[in-house]
Structure formats: structure tokens, C-alpha cells
Amino acid sequence: MSYVDEVYQMVVDKNPAQPEFHQAVKEVLDSLRVVIEANEEEYRRDALLERLVTPERQILFRVPWVDDKGQVQVNNAFRVQFNSAIGPYKGGLRLHPSVNISIIKFLGFEQIFKNSLTGLPIGGGKGGSDFDPKGKSDREIMAFCQSFMTELFKYIGADTDVPAGDIGTGAREIGYLYGQYKRLTGLYEGVLTGKGLSYGGSLARTEATGYGVLYITEEILKCNGHDIKGKTVCVSGSGNVATYAIQKAQQLGAKVVTCSDSTGWIYDPEGIDVDLLREVKEVKRARLTEYAAARSSAEYHEKKNGEHGVWSVKCDIALPCATQNELDIEDAKMLVANGVIAVVEGANMPTTMDATEYLQSNKILFCPGKASNAGGVATSALEMSQNSERLSWTFEEVDAKLKNIMINIFHNLDDAAKKYGMEGNYVAGANIAGFLKVADAMKAQGIV
Ligand code: NDP
């Protein structure tokens, strides 16, 4: 058995019932085969892959809190500090009922390579809880966040582990978490990113992931002889990533005709009205039915199992920006049949493995989330820099740095793919470019 297959088998055996984590490891290791085979003896001796797939530390804890009826609730919570070879652990906190250790480990593992690709000094980590913020009062959210931080603060710090937002963790939650950290430690430091502008947040952080997806999409298209201007785009999701991806796509001259949430989706042939979308989702925290009710050009479709949702709409560019495994093989076939040119992931691992292979074998330009959504964490790292020097940069400065980082990410992964004889395979390119830097740092730091 090859070293890659042995390590993958070890991951499956030692981490039973963690399918998302297995999937993420398989996808990365498979695409690293050429690099690993070229250095197999050394990597085996140093157990480099075994160390890479095993988190440095996993913290599992309970979060008790009292709801508005006086009932005590208990949630499971996690922080996985995966790899600190190139910097302090960095990665978001996901609050969603589906959260479990498998999902947090898949996200933390992916984060290692994503953070490395940004070129910034940040290691990989991820955390979260199976708490569902939907339908909770502000007081309940605060009670949960304070209890969550009362345990988590022991393990994080501006130079050790710097969590951020993710699904279900937006500006409100980060505010409550930060307040509790400060109260417990007495420290006013950059321990969390995604903070509000009045207490150390960075301009352009809110927009960064979605904007970054579009900066890299524009560069991929340009380098492959296409212009984003005039293209039709399908987006899934209507949260932070989706909203600002839609806004930037429109600023670059494309027309975005879809968005979705967990219960349904919108087709708006006139182009999504971002201001209305923000009003419905960010301000009212309502369903997309309200978007359709307020806009005559929009059609609302209830989500139905087995149907293709937004991926049934003909488009040039598809941007899955909702959640993991939301674009499957049948969706991929539909997109290809409808003439899609590029699929660029805004969410983490939204495309299933067979769908990815299908898109690649049909010569669709496919960019994995660990590269294309890295603008969020990159701007978080810029927030850390601003906190360290106690300065705030302008929106334009941060946005210009973000754009530059996204363009560099594309060229790094494109060059890596070419160097290892896999031109156009951006999945392999991203994994290889991300891996090489981390592997080099791990080697230099000895067996730790
Ligand atoms: P949000 O919570 O802001 O939005 C998530 C969106 O996806 C919501 O519109 C939600 O609908 C929708 N959604 C969730 N589950 C499903 C589903 N099963 N089917 C269809 N729609 C669904 O999260 P973000 O926008 O922040 O994150 C989206 C993705 O991007 C995640 O994979 C996240 O890990 C990734 N990401 C986020 C970054 C960031 O900076 N925010 C950075 C890098 C990656 P509803 O409103 O009904 O809940």
C-alpha cells in the first residue's frame, strides 16, 4: 500500500463515524500523491502525514445556558487546534445544529492549507457548537456566547489561537464573545476577528470573503481568455459570503440571477437586488419568500429533495456559497449541460468529490474553496495586523491588499499545478502550494 493510502486508512480507522473529515483528508492526500511520492522516504521517517492529519489539540466541552423560559439548555462545543507550524491557529466558530467533531475537523484540516495559501503567518484551526442561533432572542444568544467563552478563553489568545465568525456566528455573536473574553482576562487584544468597527474590527472584513471569491474568479477567467463582464452567474446561499459575492459580481459587470437559503431559492432574471436581499436577510433575518414578495421579477421556489435548485438555471459561472456538499453529481451534470464555464467555491467543500471530478473532466474551470474563499481569513489576518499595531487602515487599503492576495493565490496554485504536470487542475495546485509551505515549516521545527 502506498504511504498516502496507509495514512488515509489510518484516519478512517482511528476516527470512525467522521465522514466529512475522511472526505477532506482523502481529497487533499489524493491530490498530493505526486509530491509525497517524490519525498516518500523522508516523509515516512518523519511521520509527516500522520502528524498533518492529527490535530495538535482538540478541546471538547459543554455549554450550559438558560433560555427565556428559565429552562437550562446544554450544547456540545468544540475547538480543534489543528496545525500551528506557520502561525497561531486561525479559523472560524460555526454555530449550527449540524455541528459535530467530524465537521469541525474537516473544516480545521482544510483551514491549514487555506491559511498557508494566503501567504500570511496563520496556522489552521476551527471550532463551533451544535447551538442553533435561529429563533433565539438576543438575551439567549448572549447567554450562550458568554457561557461558550467562559470555557474557550483558557485556550485562545492573540498569539496562540484567534477564532473568527462562520455560519451562525456574525457580528452580534463575535461582540458578545469578545466582551466575555475581555471580562474574564482583562485583556483588550486581537483575540477574535470579525469584530465591530468600534472595537478593533477591520473595514472590508464583512465583504472580504465574497469579494475575494470574485477577485479570484475574475483572474481565473482572464487567464483563460474570458471576461467576467456580461456573464450570467448563479449563486447559492444568501448569507455573508453569498451577499457580497453577488454585490461584487454585479460591480464587475456580471448578472447574478439566483440565491437561496435552507428552505428555498430565488430566480430573478432582472438580477438580484442586493439592497433588498440585505434588508431581508441581514436586517429582518427573514426567509427569501419576503424577497420574492417585494420584487415582481423574482420567482420563489420551495426547496425540494432531489431537485437541482439554483443549479438548474442556465449560467456561465456557478458560485456555491451556502454549505458543504450542496452541489452533487446530478447538479454538476446539469451545469455542464447548460454550458457553465467556471465553478468557483465560496463555501467550504460545497461540491461533492464526484461532482468535482465530473466538472474537471469536462474541462470546467474549477476553483476549490480553500483558495477562492481565503479572502475572509486573509482579511482576518489583516485585522490581526491592525490590532497589533493599534491602527486602522482605510477600506480602500484593505480591499486593495485583499485583491492582491487573491490574485497571488491564483498564480501560486496555477504555478504549482503546472510544476507538477497537472496544468488547469486548481484543486491539486491549491493543495500542493498550501502543503509545501506547511511541510517545510514542520520539517524545520523538528518532531513536535
Ligand atoms: P451564513 O450563515 O451567513 O450563510 C449561510 C447561508 O447558507 C444562509 O443563506 C443559509 O440559509 C444557507 N444554507 C445553509 N444550509 C443550507 C442548505 N443546506 N441548503 C441551502 N442553503 C443553506 O454563512 P456564511 O455565508 O458565512 O458561510 C457560508 C459558507 O462559506 C460556509 O461553508 C462557510 O464555512 C464558508 N466560509 C465563510 C467565510 C466567511 O467569512 N463568512 C469564510 C470562508 C468560508 P438560512 O438563511 O436558511 O440559514
Tab-separated table of C-alpha atoms and ligand atoms in Angstrom:
chain	number	residue	atom	x	y	z
A	1	MET	CA	0.000	0.000	0.000
A	2	SER	CA	1.323	3.489	-0.778
A	3	TYR	CA	2.121	5.886	2.075
A	4	VAL	CA	-0.866	8.084	1.128
A	5	ASP	CA	-3.267	5.117	1.210
A	6	GLU	CA	-1.828	3.857	4.511
A	7	VAL	CA	-2.328	7.229	6.167
A	8	TYR	CA	-5.829	7.596	4.764
A	9	GLN	CA	-6.707	4.133	6.116
A	10	MET	CA	-5.281	5.126	9.494
A	11	VAL	CA	-7.507	8.227	9.527
A	12	VAL	CA	-10.588	6.117	8.785
A	13	ASP	CA	-9.686	3.511	11.432
A	14	LYS	CA	-8.787	5.978	14.180
A	15	ASN	CA	-11.640	8.406	13.522
A	16	PRO	CA	-14.727	6.251	12.988
A	17	ALA	CA	-18.030	7.880	12.024
A	18	GLN	CA	-16.375	11.094	10.804
A	19	PRO	CA	-17.307	11.049	7.088
A	20	GLU	CA	-16.724	14.755	6.407
A	21	PHE	CA	-13.261	14.563	7.937
A	22	HIS	CA	-12.443	11.427	5.901
A	23	GLN	CA	-13.648	13.175	2.733
A	24	ALA	CA	-11.480	16.248	3.333
A	25	VAL	CA	-8.378	14.155	4.082
A	26	LYS	CA	-8.926	11.957	1.034
A	27	GLU	CA	-9.367	14.910	-1.279
A	28	VAL	CA	-6.172	16.572	-0.033
A	29	LEU	CA	-3.981	13.455	0.154
A	30	ASP	CA	-5.062	12.185	-3.260
A	31	SER	CA	-4.021	15.400	-4.903
A	32	LEU	CA	-0.686	15.440	-3.045
A	33	ARG	CA	0.355	11.994	-4.297
A	34	VAL	CA	2.997	13.259	-6.747
A	35	VAL	CA	4.668	15.440	-4.151
A	36	ILE	CA	4.537	12.795	-1.448
A	37	GLU	CA	5.802	10.014	-3.677
A	38	ALA	CA	8.762	12.196	-4.640
A	39	ASN	CA	9.733	12.559	-0.936
A	40	GLU	CA	8.246	9.356	0.419
A	41	GLU	CA	11.235	8.061	2.386
A	42	GLU	CA	11.782	11.296	4.283
A	43	TYR	CA	8.087	11.956	4.947
A	44	ARG	CA	7.583	8.373	6.180
A	45	ARG	CA	10.553	8.543	8.526
A	46	ASP	CA	9.279	11.822	9.992
A	47	ALA	CA	5.642	10.594	10.037
A	48	LEU	CA	4.868	13.895	8.379
A	49	LEU	CA	1.462	12.878	7.056
A	50	GLU	CA	0.437	11.210	10.318
A	51	ARG	CA	1.244	14.451	12.124
A	52	LEU	CA	-0.505	16.542	9.483
A	53	VAL	CA	-3.797	14.630	9.757
A	54	THR	CA	-3.773	14.532	13.571
A	55	PRO	CA	-4.822	17.754	15.295
A	56	GLU	CA	-2.263	19.202	17.706
A	57	ARG	CA	-5.096	19.607	20.227
A	58	GLN	CA	-8.879	19.010	20.352
A	59	ILE	CA	-10.974	20.684	23.015
A	60	LEU	CA	-14.493	19.318	23.604
A	61	PHE	CA	-16.676	20.995	26.180
A	62	ARG	CA	-20.236	21.548	27.290
A	63	VAL	CA	-22.035	24.892	27.171
A	64	PRO	CA	-24.854	25.226	29.707
A	65	TRP	CA	-27.101	28.283	29.396
A	66	VAL	CA	-30.562	29.351	30.495
A	67	ASP	CA	-33.290	30.045	27.920
A	68	ASP	CA	-36.027	32.687	28.169
A	69	LYS	CA	-38.379	30.235	29.869
A	70	GLY	CA	-35.877	29.567	32.647
A	71	GLN	CA	-35.013	26.146	31.238
A	72	VAL	CA	-31.338	25.122	31.274
A	73	GLN	CA	-30.034	24.065	27.865
A	74	VAL	CA	-26.803	22.175	27.192
A	75	ASN	CA	-24.858	22.264	23.922
A	76	ASN	CA	-21.744	20.445	22.729
A	77	ALA	CA	-18.855	22.679	21.730
A	78	PHE	CA	-15.506	22.168	20.039
A	79	ARG	CA	-12.230	23.889	19.261
A	80	VAL	CA	-9.792	21.929	17.137
A	81	GLN	CA	-6.288	23.423	17.064
A	82	PHE	CA	-5.055	21.566	14.041
A	83	ASN	CA	-1.682	22.911	12.990
A	84	SER	CA	0.443	25.841	14.183
A	85	ALA	CA	3.523	25.298	12.013
A	86	ILE	CA	3.234	28.631	10.212
A	87	GLY	CA	1.406	30.778	12.776
A	88	PRO	CA	-1.194	30.938	15.560
A	89	TYR	CA	-4.295	28.778	14.965
A	90	LYS	CA	-6.854	30.708	12.963
A	91	GLY	CA	-10.325	29.668	11.850
A	92	GLY	CA	-13.980	30.398	12.481
A	93	LEU	CA	-16.568	29.283	15.012
A	94	ARG	CA	-19.624	27.618	13.451
A	95	LEU	CA	-22.947	27.684	15.310
A	96	HIS	CA	-25.376	25.301	13.647
A	97	PRO	CA	-27.333	22.221	14.819
A	98	SER	CA	-25.401	20.039	12.344
A	99	VAL	CA	-22.050	20.784	14.016
A	100	ASN	CA	-20.140	17.762	15.304
A	101	ILE	CA	-16.480	16.800	15.656
A	102	SER	CA	-16.334	15.419	12.098
A	103	ILE	CA	-17.431	18.725	10.582
A	104	ILE	CA	-15.108	20.772	12.786
A	105	LYS	CA	-12.152	18.517	11.926
A	106	PHE	CA	-12.878	18.672	8.193
A	107	LEU	CA	-13.029	22.459	8.387
A	108	GLY	CA	-9.916	22.695	10.577
A	109	PHE	CA	-7.931	20.428	8.253
A	110	GLU	CA	-8.915	22.450	5.167
A	111	GLN	CA	-8.067	25.633	7.041
A	112	ILE	CA	-4.385	24.618	7.319
A	113	PHE	CA	-3.938	24.733	3.554
A	114	LYS	CA	-6.205	27.721	3.001
A	115	ASN	CA	-4.310	29.799	5.542
A	116	SER	CA	-0.998	28.737	4.066
A	117	LEU	CA	-2.166	29.750	0.583
A	118	THR	CA	-2.858	33.323	1.730
A	119	GLY	CA	0.889	33.757	2.242
A	120	LEU	CA	0.182	35.153	5.727
A	121	PRO	CA	1.508	33.700	9.035
A	122	ILE	CA	-1.580	31.843	10.267
A	123	GLY	CA	-1.999	28.191	11.296
A	124	GLY	CA	-5.169	26.103	10.989
A	125	GLY	CA	-7.997	25.676	13.495
A	126	LYS	CA	-11.775	25.610	13.683
A	127	GLY	CA	-14.480	25.458	16.314
A	128	GLY	CA	-18.152	25.750	16.991
A	129	SER	CA	-21.185	24.266	18.635
A	130	ASP	CA	-24.436	22.499	17.800
A	131	PHE	CA	-26.271	25.536	19.191
A	132	ASP	CA	-28.853	26.924	16.737
A	133	PRO	CA	-28.999	30.739	16.834
A	134	LYS	CA	-32.148	30.719	14.667
A	135	GLY	CA	-35.241	31.898	16.524
A	136	LYS	CA	-33.311	32.720	19.714
A	137	SER	CA	-33.743	36.044	21.472
A	138	ASP	CA	-30.808	38.422	21.837
A	139	ARG	CA	-30.607	37.560	25.519
A	140	GLU	CA	-30.421	33.839	24.747
A	141	ILE	CA	-27.666	34.422	22.171
A	142	MET	CA	-25.715	36.443	24.736
A	143	ALA	CA	-26.209	33.811	27.435
A	144	PHE	CA	-24.912	31.116	25.089
A	145	CYS	CA	-21.940	33.185	23.873
A	146	GLN	CA	-20.886	34.114	27.409
A	147	SER	CA	-21.045	30.514	28.590
A	148	PHE	CA	-19.185	29.323	25.483
A	149	MET	CA	-16.384	31.839	26.061
A	150	THR	CA	-16.188	31.050	29.779
A	151	GLU	CA	-14.633	27.730	28.784
A	152	LEU	CA	-12.948	28.687	25.497
A	153	PHE	CA	-10.947	31.656	26.863
A	154	LYS	CA	-8.498	29.267	28.573
A	155	TYR	CA	-7.227	28.056	25.222
A	156	ILE	CA	-7.133	31.138	22.973
A	157	GLY	CA	-5.167	34.396	22.763
A	158	ALA	CA	-3.888	36.949	20.251
A	159	ASP	CA	-0.649	34.969	19.751
A	160	THR	CA	-1.988	31.439	20.237
A	161	ASP	CA	-5.414	30.948	18.671
A	162	VAL	CA	-7.596	33.616	17.081
A	163	PRO	CA	-11.151	32.427	16.264
A	164	ALA	CA	-13.477	34.258	13.855
A	165	GLY	CA	-17.040	34.054	12.534
A	166	ASP	CA	-18.544	31.333	10.337
A	167	ILE	CA	-22.064	30.034	9.711
A	168	GLY	CA	-24.270	31.334	12.526
A	169	THR	CA	-21.510	33.467	14.044
A	170	GLY	CA	-21.825	37.018	12.798
A	171	ALA	CA	-21.028	40.459	14.202
A	172	ARG	CA	-23.516	40.121	17.072
A	173	GLU	CA	-22.086	36.819	18.332
A	174	ILE	CA	-18.462	38.000	17.947
A	175	GLY	CA	-19.363	41.075	20.035
A	176	TYR	CA	-20.769	39.003	22.904
A	177	LEU	CA	-17.836	36.570	22.741
A	178	TYR	CA	-15.296	39.404	22.775
A	179	GLY	CA	-16.984	41.160	25.701
A	180	GLN	CA	-16.840	37.999	27.784
A	181	TYR	CA	-13.188	37.297	26.854
A	182	LYS	CA	-12.223	40.823	27.933
A	183	ARG	CA	-14.162	40.479	31.162
A	184	LEU	CA	-12.523	37.166	32.027
A	185	THR	CA	-8.942	38.061	31.084
A	186	GLY	CA	-8.808	41.836	31.410
A	187	LEU	CA	-7.082	41.902	28.026
A	188	TYR	CA	-8.045	44.184	25.168
A	189	GLU	CA	-6.326	42.276	22.397
A	190	GLY	CA	-6.940	40.910	18.918
A	191	VAL	CA	-8.140	37.506	20.143
A	192	LEU	CA	-11.125	37.358	17.772
A	193	THR	CA	-11.566	38.709	14.266
A	194	GLY	CA	-14.731	39.875	12.583
A	195	LYS	CA	-15.096	42.427	15.389
A	196	GLY	CA	-17.241	45.550	15.071
A	197	LEU	CA	-15.532	48.682	13.758
A	198	SER	CA	-15.878	50.479	17.096
A	199	TYR	CA	-13.767	47.899	18.955
A	200	GLY	CA	-10.941	46.780	16.670
A	201	GLY	CA	-12.652	45.356	13.603
A	202	SER	CA	-11.285	45.855	10.109
A	203	LEU	CA	-13.034	47.707	7.350
A	204	ALA	CA	-13.861	45.365	4.453
A	205	ARG	CA	-13.846	42.223	6.655
A	206	THR	CA	-17.606	41.831	6.192
A	207	GLU	CA	-17.286	41.961	2.426
A	208	ALA	CA	-13.938	40.146	2.202
A	209	THR	CA	-14.909	36.529	1.532
A	210	GLY	CA	-17.492	37.324	-1.133
A	211	TYR	CA	-15.326	39.999	-2.752
A	212	GLY	CA	-12.342	37.652	-2.687
A	213	VAL	CA	-14.350	34.952	-4.481
A	214	LEU	CA	-14.982	37.417	-7.280
A	215	TYR	CA	-11.409	38.758	-7.445
A	216	ILE	CA	-10.118	35.224	-7.976
A	217	THR	CA	-12.954	34.384	-10.396
A	218	GLU	CA	-12.087	37.442	-12.476
A	219	GLU	CA	-8.405	36.422	-12.564
A	220	ILE	CA	-9.171	32.774	-13.449
A	221	LEU	CA	-11.432	33.881	-16.287
A	222	LYS	CA	-8.917	36.445	-17.525
A	223	CYS	CA	-6.075	33.916	-17.570
A	224	ASN	CA	-8.292	31.534	-19.547
A	225	GLY	CA	-9.378	34.055	-22.173
A	226	HIS	CA	-12.776	35.074	-20.733
A	227	ASP	CA	-14.173	38.357	-19.450
A	228	ILE	CA	-16.472	38.390	-16.415
A	229	LYS	CA	-18.368	41.348	-17.829
A	230	GLY	CA	-21.751	40.340	-19.215
A	231	LYS	CA	-21.647	36.819	-17.768
A	232	THR	CA	-24.667	35.217	-16.090
A	233	VAL	CA	-23.942	33.949	-12.573
A	234	CYS	CA	-25.804	31.547	-10.288
A	235	VAL	CA	-25.110	31.923	-6.576
A	236	SER	CA	-26.380	29.663	-3.790
A	237	GLY	CA	-26.818	30.885	-0.225
A	238	SER	CA	-27.858	34.306	0.970
A	239	GLY	CA	-25.594	34.745	3.960
A	240	ASN	CA	-22.383	36.702	4.353
A	241	VAL	CA	-20.395	35.061	1.558
A	242	ALA	CA	-23.253	34.933	-0.955
A	243	THR	CA	-24.392	38.516	-0.380
A	244	TYR	CA	-21.020	40.120	-1.027
A	245	ALA	CA	-20.185	37.733	-3.855
A	246	ILE	CA	-23.396	38.917	-5.537
A	247	GLN	CA	-22.552	42.564	-4.881
A	248	LYS	CA	-19.015	42.344	-6.293
A	249	ALA	CA	-20.128	40.246	-9.299
A	250	GLN	CA	-22.559	42.980	-10.186
A	251	GLN	CA	-19.924	45.684	-9.688
A	252	LEU	CA	-17.719	43.787	-12.157
A	253	GLY	CA	-20.488	43.789	-14.759
A	254	ALA	CA	-21.912	40.276	-14.370
A	255	LYS	CA	-25.583	39.486	-13.803
A	256	VAL	CA	-26.449	37.299	-10.794
A	257	VAL	CA	-29.820	35.618	-11.219
A	258	THR	CA	-30.153	33.295	-8.203
A	259	CYS	CA	-29.651	32.983	-4.461
A	260	SER	CA	-31.009	30.541	-1.871
A	261	ASP	CA	-31.429	29.711	1.777
A	262	SER	CA	-32.042	26.479	3.617
A	263	THR	CA	-35.726	26.411	2.724
A	264	GLY	CA	-35.944	27.745	-0.815
A	265	TRP	CA	-34.390	29.654	-3.699
A	266	ILE	CA	-34.917	32.715	-5.860
A	267	TYR	CA	-34.680	33.094	-9.624
A	268	ASP	CA	-34.600	36.756	-10.547
A	269	PRO	CA	-33.898	37.233	-14.281
A	270	GLU	CA	-33.531	41.008	-13.788
A	271	GLY	CA	-30.592	40.380	-11.454
A	272	ILE	CA	-30.655	40.015	-7.659
A	273	ASP	CA	-31.353	43.276	-5.823
A	274	VAL	CA	-28.593	43.205	-3.182
A	275	ASP	CA	-30.031	46.010	-1.081
A	276	LEU	CA	-33.333	44.175	-0.828
A	277	LEU	CA	-31.559	40.889	-0.093
A	278	ARG	CA	-29.593	42.528	2.736
A	279	GLU	CA	-32.754	44.060	4.145
A	280	VAL	CA	-34.465	40.646	4.183
A	281	LYS	CA	-31.540	38.529	5.460
A	282	GLU	CA	-29.234	40.855	7.434
A	283	VAL	CA	-31.758	43.240	8.956
A	284	LYS	CA	-35.008	41.283	9.278
A	285	ARG	CA	-33.344	37.825	9.442
A	286	ALA	CA	-36.355	36.626	7.409
A	287	ARG	CA	-36.960	33.988	4.712
A	288	LEU	CA	-36.457	34.559	0.993
A	289	THR	CA	-40.216	34.488	0.470
A	290	GLU	CA	-40.076	38.104	1.664
A	291	TYR	CA	-37.609	38.950	-1.113
A	292	ALA	CA	-39.982	37.473	-3.703
A	293	ALA	CA	-42.950	39.277	-2.189
A	294	ALA	CA	-41.156	42.624	-2.537
A	295	ARG	CA	-39.868	42.146	-6.099
A	296	SER	CA	-42.124	41.397	-9.037
A	297	SER	CA	-39.345	39.993	-11.277
A	298	ALA	CA	-38.431	37.289	-8.738
A	299	GLU	CA	-39.703	33.706	-8.631
A	300	TYR	CA	-39.555	31.832	-5.307
A	301	HIS	CA	-39.116	28.046	-5.341
A	302	GLU	CA	-39.532	25.929	-2.235
A	303	LYS	CA	-36.525	23.623	-1.679
A	304	LYS	CA	-37.414	20.045	-2.635
A	305	ASN	CA	-35.230	16.999	-2.168
A	306	GLY	CA	-33.933	15.536	-5.416
A	307	GLU	CA	-34.335	18.797	-7.344
A	308	HIS	CA	-31.435	20.900	-8.565
A	309	GLY	CA	-32.467	24.229	-7.089
A	310	VAL	CA	-30.281	27.104	-8.287
A	311	TRP	CA	-28.086	24.737	-10.344
A	312	SER	CA	-30.955	24.080	-12.753
A	313	VAL	CA	-30.703	27.679	-14.005
A	314	LYS	CA	-28.569	28.218	-17.113
A	315	CYS	CA	-25.431	30.219	-16.276
A	316	ASP	CA	-21.811	30.874	-17.270
A	317	ILE	CA	-20.454	30.924	-13.736
A	318	ALA	CA	-21.659	28.990	-10.670
A	319	LEU	CA	-20.699	30.156	-7.189
A	320	PRO	CA	-21.812	27.739	-4.438
A	321	CYS	CA	-21.763	29.931	-1.311
A	322	ALA	CA	-24.077	28.115	1.155
A	323	THR	CA	-22.709	24.968	2.809
A	324	GLN	CA	-20.807	21.693	2.372
A	325	ASN	CA	-21.875	19.088	-0.212
A	326	GLU	CA	-24.629	21.271	-1.694
A	327	LEU	CA	-23.574	20.691	-5.338
A	328	ASP	CA	-23.698	16.992	-6.230
A	329	ILE	CA	-23.005	14.963	-9.351
A	330	GLU	CA	-26.506	15.476	-10.760
A	331	ASP	CA	-26.189	19.232	-10.262
A	332	ALA	CA	-22.770	19.168	-11.944
A	333	LYS	CA	-24.227	17.338	-14.961
A	334	MET	CA	-26.986	19.911	-15.197
A	335	LEU	CA	-24.497	22.799	-15.068
A	336	VAL	CA	-22.293	21.256	-17.755
A	337	ALA	CA	-25.295	20.549	-19.992
A	338	ASN	CA	-26.262	24.202	-19.606
A	339	GLY	CA	-22.821	25.394	-20.742
A	340	VAL	CA	-21.193	26.547	-17.486
A	341	ILE	CA	-17.606	27.839	-17.916
A	342	ALA	CA	-16.458	28.114	-14.304
A	343	VAL	CA	-17.426	26.837	-10.863
A	344	VAL	CA	-15.750	28.753	-8.045
A	345	GLU	CA	-16.482	27.667	-4.482
A	346	GLY	CA	-17.495	30.352	-1.994
A	347	ALA	CA	-18.477	27.900	0.748
A	348	ASN	CA	-16.195	25.247	2.250
A	349	MET	CA	-16.360	21.967	0.280
A	350	PRO	CA	-19.766	22.690	-1.303
A	351	THR	CA	-19.022	20.385	-4.248
A	352	THR	CA	-19.039	16.626	-3.682
A	353	MET	CA	-15.970	14.712	-4.805
A	354	ASP	CA	-17.649	13.012	-7.770
A	355	ALA	CA	-19.140	16.329	-8.878
A	356	THR	CA	-15.684	17.937	-8.723
A	357	GLU	CA	-14.205	15.134	-10.829
A	358	TYR	CA	-17.048	15.426	-13.336
A	359	LEU	CA	-16.564	19.180	-13.698
A	360	GLN	CA	-12.815	18.799	-14.087
A	361	SER	CA	-13.122	16.019	-16.648
A	362	ASN	CA	-15.454	18.250	-18.653
A	363	LYS	CA	-12.776	20.987	-18.648
A	364	ILE	CA	-14.809	23.351	-16.489
A	365	LEU	CA	-12.600	25.864	-14.665
A	366	PHE	CA	-12.985	24.671	-11.069
A	367	CYS	CA	-11.536	26.518	-8.091
A	368	PRO	CA	-11.733	24.909	-4.620
A	369	GLY	CA	-12.973	26.907	-1.634
A	370	LYS	CA	-9.716	26.686	0.226
A	371	ALA	CA	-8.308	29.054	-2.418
A	372	SER	CA	-11.343	31.015	-3.535
A	373	ASN	CA	-12.845	31.776	-0.125
A	374	ALA	CA	-9.481	32.512	1.516
A	375	GLY	CA	-10.187	36.254	1.300
A	376	GLY	CA	-12.110	36.021	4.571
A	377	VAL	CA	-9.302	34.594	6.621
A	378	ALA	CA	-6.733	36.732	4.805
A	379	THR	CA	-8.617	39.868	5.844
A	380	SER	CA	-8.923	38.452	9.350
A	381	ALA	CA	-5.133	38.251	9.376
A	382	LEU	CA	-5.062	41.880	8.210
A	383	GLU	CA	-7.360	42.672	11.157
A	384	MET	CA	-4.818	40.973	13.459
A	385	SER	CA	-2.041	43.145	11.981
A	386	GLN	CA	-4.071	46.311	12.541
A	387	ASN	CA	-4.838	45.245	16.143
A	388	SER	CA	-1.145	44.571	16.805
A	389	GLU	CA	-0.068	47.972	15.560
A	390	ARG	CA	-3.171	49.634	17.081
A	391	LEU	CA	-4.042	51.291	13.793
A	392	SER	CA	-6.965	51.068	11.369
A	393	TRP	CA	-6.486	51.019	7.644
A	394	THR	CA	-8.984	52.520	5.187
A	395	PHE	CA	-11.499	50.383	3.292
A	396	GLU	CA	-9.565	51.005	0.067
A	397	GLU	CA	-6.254	49.907	1.625
A	398	VAL	CA	-7.713	46.652	2.952
A	399	ASP	CA	-9.629	45.979	-0.266
A	400	ALA	CA	-6.518	46.568	-2.394
A	401	LYS	CA	-4.485	44.180	-0.196
A	402	LEU	CA	-7.299	41.601	-0.438
A	403	LYS	CA	-7.385	41.806	-4.221
A	404	ASN	CA	-3.635	41.423	-4.392
A	405	ILE	CA	-3.726	38.393	-2.069
A	406	MET	CA	-6.452	36.699	-4.176
A	407	ILE	CA	-4.547	37.246	-7.418
A	408	ASN	CA	-1.377	35.873	-5.810
A	409	ILE	CA	-3.261	32.830	-4.503
A	410	PHE	CA	-4.430	32.030	-8.011
A	411	HIS	CA	-0.969	32.348	-9.520
A	412	ASN	CA	0.620	30.279	-6.730
A	413	LEU	CA	-1.784	27.418	-7.239
A	414	ASP	CA	-1.675	27.707	-11.019
A	415	ASP	CA	2.146	27.583	-10.939
A	416	ALA	CA	2.123	24.597	-8.546
A	417	ALA	CA	-0.295	22.699	-10.801
A	418	LYS	CA	1.900	23.401	-13.835
A	419	LYS	CA	5.115	22.480	-11.995
A	420	TYR	CA	3.735	19.067	-11.075
A	421	GLY	CA	2.322	18.354	-14.556
A	422	MET	CA	-1.338	18.997	-13.717
A	423	GLU	CA	-1.990	22.239	-15.565
A	424	GLY	CA	-5.521	23.518	-15.022
A	425	ASN	CA	-6.115	21.271	-12.005
A	426	TYR	CA	-6.620	24.001	-9.434
A	427	VAL	CA	-7.622	21.541	-6.708
A	428	ALA	CA	-4.239	19.835	-6.891
A	429	GLY	CA	-2.482	23.185	-7.305
A	430	ALA	CA	-4.103	24.634	-4.175
A	431	ASN	CA	-3.359	21.574	-2.065
A	432	ILE	CA	0.240	21.330	-3.249
A	433	ALA	CA	1.024	25.031	-2.811
A	434	GLY	CA	-0.607	25.077	0.643
A	435	PHE	CA	1.041	21.825	1.732
A	436	LEU	CA	4.617	22.610	0.686
A	437	LYS	CA	4.904	25.666	2.930
A	438	VAL	CA	3.439	23.864	5.950
A	439	ALA	CA	5.570	20.749	5.361
A	440	ASP	CA	8.698	22.873	5.119
A	441	ALA	CA	7.905	24.665	8.406
A	442	MET	CA	7.096	21.352	10.148
A	443	LYS	CA	10.370	19.874	8.982
A	444	ALA	CA	12.352	22.900	10.162
A	445	GLN	CA	10.747	22.807	13.626
A	446	GLY	CA	11.628	19.161	14.286
A	447	ILE	CA	9.430	16.455	15.733
A	448	VAL	CA	6.825	18.402	17.689
B	1	NDP	P1	-24.113	32.401	6.775
B	1	NDP	O1	-24.612	31.742	7.987
B	1	NDP	O2	-24.018	33.885	6.730
B	1	NDP	O3	-24.971	31.949	5.493
B	1	NDP	C1	-25.137	30.626	5.116
B	1	NDP	C2	-26.185	30.624	4.026
B	1	NDP	O4	-26.329	29.324	3.501
B	1	NDP	C3	-27.566	31.029	4.532
B	1	NDP	O5	-28.219	31.715	3.493
B	1	NDP	C4	-28.222	29.694	4.812
B	1	NDP	O6	-29.639	29.725	4.771
B	1	NDP	C5	-27.691	28.900	3.642
B	1	NDP	N1	-27.731	27.472	3.884
B	1	NDP	C6	-27.307	26.791	4.969
B	1	NDP	N2	-27.524	25.482	4.817
B	1	NDP	C7	-28.113	25.350	3.607
B	1	NDP	C8	-28.578	24.246	2.862
B	1	NDP	N3	-28.496	23.007	3.354
B	1	NDP	N4	-29.120	24.479	1.638
B	1	NDP	C9	-29.200	25.752	1.126
B	1	NDP	N5	-28.781	26.822	1.802
B	1	NDP	C10	-28.235	26.618	3.010
B	1	NDP	O7	-22.683	31.746	6.479
B	1	NDP	P2	-21.512	32.297	5.585
B	1	NDP	O8	-22.035	32.980	4.386
B	1	NDP	O9	-20.557	32.982	6.475
B	1	NDP	O10	-20.813	30.923	5.169
B	1	NDP	C11	-21.206	30.164	4.011
B	1	NDP	C12	-20.114	29.177	3.690
B	1	NDP	O11	-18.882	29.876	3.439
B	1	NDP	C13	-19.782	28.161	4.782
B	1	NDP	O12	-19.377	26.966	4.165
B	1	NDP	C14	-18.597	28.807	5.484
B	1	NDP	O13	-17.804	27.854	6.165
B	1	NDP	C15	-17.872	29.392	4.291
B	1	NDP	N6	-16.927	30.457	4.592
B	1	NDP	C16	-17.336	31.608	5.209
B	1	NDP	C17	-16.435	32.616	5.418
B	1	NDP	C18	-16.853	33.928	5.986
B	1	NDP	O14	-16.015	34.830	6.044
B	1	NDP	N7	-18.099	34.118	6.366
B	1	NDP	C19	-15.003	32.468	5.092
B	1	NDP	C20	-14.702	31.249	4.384
B	1	NDP	C21	-15.638	30.276	4.185
B	1	NDP	P3	-30.509	30.171	6.051
B	1	NDP	O15	-30.588	31.668	5.971
B	1	NDP	O16	-31.811	29.493	5.843
B	1	NDP	O17	-29.789	29.686	7.270
